Each structure stands twice: as structure tokens, then as C-alpha cells.
């Protein structure tokens, strides 16, 4: 079933679960493959984490997430404003989408599943664009974490 409310991606990473978990839950490591400067930052459930985006063309933006779940080697999730790229726009009154990473042991490595949900709550004027840009973004980020782990 195709749903415009959620984006789902899966990738089999050729790395042990503990290593994949570190790339997700360790903020500095996460920032390295995701494209955010998170030196000295930590992901703590219930706290917000912010950092300067390092992705070319978006360096003027601050990445800002509300960390929800940090369940070691199982689930990491946060909420954010999807594709909030206009510096002059105040997105704070909009609902956020939830990004959830889940890990599972598989033959040959670790299955990483990412689900971003809640797009139906995003204002209609920018919902489709946010969905489209994040869909493309997750394709890229799956390749990024794979490359990051291959180097590790």
C-alpha cells in the first residue's frame, strides 16, 4: 500500500549491529554521515539536539530535532520539521514528522529500517514537496551510512 503519510527505506548493512547502532545513536558519528556538525553533542531521549548543517547549499540552516527513543541497538527516533529550508519561515507552529530507525540482525549484517511518518499533518501547501525531498533525501542517506560503515 502506498501511503503519502510515510516514507520507508530498508538497507542491509554489512556491519555488526553494535557498529550500526553507534553510527546512529552517537551524535558525532551520526553527524558525520548525515551532514550535520554535532561535535560534542549527545542524543538523549526527551532532549532537543541542534547542529549546523554541513550539506553543500544548506550550510545556513540549523538541524534541530527532538530526540524521542534511544533503545540500545534496537530503536532510535526523533521528531523534526521536514524540509524546513526557508530561513525566513517560522515552522515552529507546524506539526513535526517522526523519523524512526530500527535495527535487526540479518545474515551478512544488520538490517536498518527507516520510517518517516506524519506527513499528513504538514500544511498542504508544502506537504508534497517535503515528502518528495525527504524521499530523495533518505535514498541518499542510506547510501551515506553504508559508505560511512564501509570506511569504519
mmCIF file of C-alpha atoms in Angstrom:
data_model
loop_
_atom_site.group_PDB
_atom_site.id
_atom_site.type_symbol
_atom_site.label_atom_id
_atom_site.label_comp_id
_atom_site.label_asym_id
_atom_site.label_seq_id
_atom_site.Cartn_x
_atom_site.Cartn_y
_atom_site.Cartn_z
ATOM 1 C CA UNK A 1 0.000 0.000 0.000
ATOM 2 C CA UNK A 2 1.389 3.380 -0.969
ATOM 3 C CA UNK A 3 0.898 5.977 1.688
ATOM 4 C CA UNK A 4 1.604 9.660 1.338
ATOM 5 C CA UNK A 5 1.900 9.862 5.129
ATOM 6 C CA UNK A 6 5.115 7.852 5.443
ATOM 7 C CA UNK A 7 8.413 7.140 3.761
ATOM 8 C CA UNK A 8 10.025 3.758 4.357
ATOM 9 C CA UNK A 9 13.540 2.665 3.492
ATOM 10 C CA UNK A 10 15.431 -0.558 4.252
ATOM 11 C CA UNK A 11 19.060 -1.399 3.734
ATOM 12 C CA UNK A 12 21.170 -4.403 4.661
ATOM 13 C CA UNK A 13 24.383 -3.043 6.125
ATOM 14 C CA UNK A 14 27.444 -5.292 6.152
ATOM 15 C CA UNK A 15 28.346 -4.401 9.712
ATOM 16 C CA UNK A 16 27.563 -5.775 13.166
ATOM 17 C CA UNK A 17 24.568 -4.327 14.937
ATOM 18 C CA UNK A 18 26.719 -2.622 17.590
ATOM 19 C CA UNK A 19 28.594 -0.722 14.894
ATOM 20 C CA UNK A 20 25.417 0.348 13.077
ATOM 21 C CA UNK A 21 23.942 1.434 16.412
ATOM 22 C CA UNK A 22 26.974 3.605 17.133
ATOM 23 C CA UNK A 23 26.613 5.323 13.730
ATOM 24 C CA UNK A 24 23.016 6.183 14.665
ATOM 25 C CA UNK A 25 22.990 6.878 18.389
ATOM 26 C CA UNK A 26 26.386 8.533 18.753
ATOM 27 C CA UNK A 27 25.557 12.104 17.718
ATOM 28 C CA UNK A 28 29.034 12.900 16.429
ATOM 29 C CA UNK A 29 29.140 9.766 14.248
ATOM 30 C CA UNK A 30 25.567 10.403 13.052
ATOM 31 C CA UNK A 31 26.507 13.929 12.032
ATOM 32 C CA UNK A 32 29.461 12.660 10.004
ATOM 33 C CA UNK A 33 27.359 10.624 7.578
ATOM 34 C CA UNK A 34 24.147 12.655 7.845
ATOM 35 C CA UNK A 35 25.788 16.012 7.155
ATOM 36 C CA UNK A 36 25.442 17.910 10.444
ATOM 37 C CA UNK A 37 28.134 19.341 12.725
ATOM 38 C CA UNK A 38 27.360 17.586 16.028
ATOM 39 C CA UNK A 39 30.760 17.639 17.709
ATOM 40 C CA UNK A 40 30.341 17.424 21.459
ATOM 41 C CA UNK A 41 26.591 16.762 21.166
ATOM 42 C CA UNK A 42 24.616 13.820 22.506
ATOM 43 C CA UNK A 43 21.269 12.217 21.713
ATOM 44 C CA UNK A 44 19.248 11.977 24.924
ATOM 45 C CA UNK A 45 15.576 10.915 24.913
ATOM 46 C CA UNK A 46 13.435 13.904 25.803
ATOM 47 C CA UNK A 47 16.043 16.490 24.786
ATOM 48 C CA UNK A 48 16.469 18.537 21.628
ATOM 49 C CA UNK A 49 19.709 18.335 19.657
ATOM 50 C CA UNK A 50 20.836 21.056 17.270
ATOM 51 C CA UNK A 51 23.734 21.463 14.882
ATOM 52 C CA UNK A 52 24.825 23.378 11.808
ATOM 53 C CA UNK A 53 24.006 21.529 8.581
ATOM 54 C CA UNK A 54 27.178 20.787 6.610
ATOM 55 C CA UNK A 55 25.481 19.590 3.409
ATOM 56 C CA UNK A 56 26.534 21.844 0.484
ATOM 57 C CA UNK A 57 23.956 24.508 -0.226
ATOM 58 C CA UNK A 58 22.231 24.120 3.148
ATOM 59 C CA UNK A 59 25.016 25.306 5.462
ATOM 60 C CA UNK A 60 22.965 28.339 6.517
ATOM 61 C CA UNK A 61 20.480 26.051 8.249
ATOM 62 C CA UNK A 62 20.332 24.610 11.732
ATOM 63 C CA UNK A 63 19.339 20.947 12.095
ATOM 64 C CA UNK A 64 17.007 20.718 15.063
ATOM 65 C CA UNK A 65 15.423 17.514 16.369
ATOM 66 C CA UNK A 66 13.537 16.377 19.445
ATOM 67 C CA UNK A 67 15.003 13.013 20.435
ATOM 68 C CA UNK A 68 12.275 10.541 21.397
ATOM 69 C CA UNK A 69 13.530 6.997 21.803
ATOM 70 C CA UNK A 70 17.053 5.701 22.342
ATOM 71 C CA UNK A 71 16.731 1.952 22.942
ATOM 72 C CA UNK A 72 20.224 0.493 22.606
ATOM 73 C CA UNK A 73 20.800 -1.487 19.424
ATOM 74 C CA UNK A 74 17.062 -1.526 18.677
ATOM 75 C CA UNK A 75 15.313 1.795 18.099
ATOM 76 C CA UNK A 76 16.372 5.405 17.698
ATOM 77 C CA UNK A 77 13.773 8.049 16.885
ATOM 78 C CA UNK A 78 13.375 11.791 16.739
ATOM 79 C CA UNK A 79 10.882 14.399 15.541
ATOM 80 C CA UNK A 80 11.666 17.294 13.213
ATOM 81 C CA UNK A 81 10.194 19.738 10.737
ATOM 82 C CA UNK A 82 10.690 18.085 7.322
ATOM 83 C CA UNK A 83 12.393 20.104 4.601
ATOM 84 C CA UNK A 84 12.303 23.278 6.704
ATOM 85 C CA UNK A 85 14.742 25.162 4.483
ATOM 86 C CA UNK A 86 13.426 28.728 4.250
ATOM 87 C CA UNK A 87 15.310 30.757 6.889
ATOM 88 C CA UNK A 88 12.588 33.423 6.935
ATOM 89 C CA UNK A 89 9.773 30.946 7.610
ATOM 90 C CA UNK A 90 8.750 30.075 11.172
ATOM 91 C CA UNK A 91 7.986 26.354 11.155
ATOM 92 C CA UNK A 92 7.591 26.110 14.930
ATOM 93 C CA UNK A 93 3.774 26.021 14.849
ATOM 94 C CA UNK A 94 3.688 23.137 12.357
ATOM 95 C CA UNK A 95 3.399 19.510 13.454
ATOM 96 C CA UNK A 96 6.659 17.555 13.161
ATOM 97 C CA UNK A 97 7.213 14.236 11.409
ATOM 98 C CA UNK A 98 8.753 11.299 13.288
ATOM 99 C CA UNK A 99 11.886 9.624 11.993
ATOM 100 C CA UNK A 100 12.414 6.143 13.388
ATOM 101 C CA UNK A 101 15.421 3.881 12.818
ATOM 102 C CA UNK A 102 15.066 0.188 13.682
ATOM 103 C CA UNK A 103 17.817 -2.435 13.714
ATOM 104 C CA UNK A 104 17.506 -6.147 13.152
ATOM 105 C CA UNK A 105 20.114 -8.902 12.812
ATOM 106 C CA UNK A 106 20.252 -10.428 9.335
ATOM 107 C CA UNK A 107 22.510 -12.940 7.632
ATOM 108 C CA UNK A 108 25.512 -10.957 6.495
ATOM 109 C CA UNK A 109 24.922 -7.932 8.657
ATOM 110 C CA UNK A 110 22.291 -5.653 10.100
ATOM 111 C CA UNK A 111 19.004 -4.624 8.560
ATOM 112 C CA UNK A 112 18.367 -0.915 9.043
ATOM 113 C CA UNK A 113 14.796 0.253 8.559
ATOM 114 C CA UNK A 114 13.942 3.948 8.487
ATOM 115 C CA UNK A 115 10.382 5.220 8.623
ATOM 116 C CA UNK A 116 9.479 8.899 8.475
ATOM 117 C CA UNK A 117 5.809 9.374 9.247
ATOM 118 C CA UNK A 118 3.324 12.165 9.872
ATOM 119 C CA UNK A 119 3.370 13.993 6.534
ATOM 120 C CA UNK A 120 -0.418 14.267 6.540
ATOM 121 C CA UNK A 121 -0.044 16.775 9.375
ATOM 122 C CA UNK A 122 2.211 19.069 7.343
ATOM 123 C CA UNK A 123 0.446 22.107 5.810
ATOM 124 C CA UNK A 124 -0.879 21.195 2.391
ATOM 125 C CA UNK A 125 0.994 23.994 0.662
ATOM 126 C CA UNK A 126 4.336 22.314 1.352
ATOM 127 C CA UNK A 127 3.402 18.722 2.151
ATOM 128 C CA UNK A 128 4.124 17.192 -1.263
ATOM 129 C CA UNK A 129 7.438 18.999 -1.635
ATOM 130 C CA UNK A 130 8.548 17.970 1.862
ATOM 131 C CA UNK A 131 7.542 14.362 1.140
ATOM 132 C CA UNK A 132 9.355 14.343 -2.195
ATOM 133 C CA UNK A 133 12.527 15.973 -0.927
ATOM 134 C CA UNK A 134 12.705 13.715 2.132
ATOM 135 C CA UNK A 135 12.087 10.620 -0.053
ATOM 136 C CA UNK A 136 15.079 11.570 -2.147
ATOM 137 C CA UNK A 137 16.997 12.523 0.984
ATOM 138 C CA UNK A 138 16.521 9.114 2.587
ATOM 139 C CA UNK A 139 17.762 7.359 -0.563
ATOM 140 C CA UNK A 140 20.915 9.443 -0.280
ATOM 141 C CA UNK A 141 21.284 8.962 3.475
ATOM 142 C CA UNK A 142 21.030 5.162 3.158
ATOM 143 C CA UNK A 143 23.975 5.293 0.746
ATOM 144 C CA UNK A 144 25.772 7.664 3.139
ATOM 145 C CA UNK A 145 25.516 5.411 6.207
ATOM 146 C CA UNK A 146 26.560 2.421 4.088
ATOM 147 C CA UNK A 147 29.685 4.275 2.888
ATOM 148 C CA UNK A 148 30.411 5.526 6.430
ATOM 149 C CA UNK A 149 30.282 1.983 7.853
ATOM 150 C CA UNK A 150 32.367 0.579 4.990
ATOM 151 C CA UNK A 151 35.147 3.024 5.929
ATOM 152 C CA UNK A 152 34.889 2.332 9.656
#
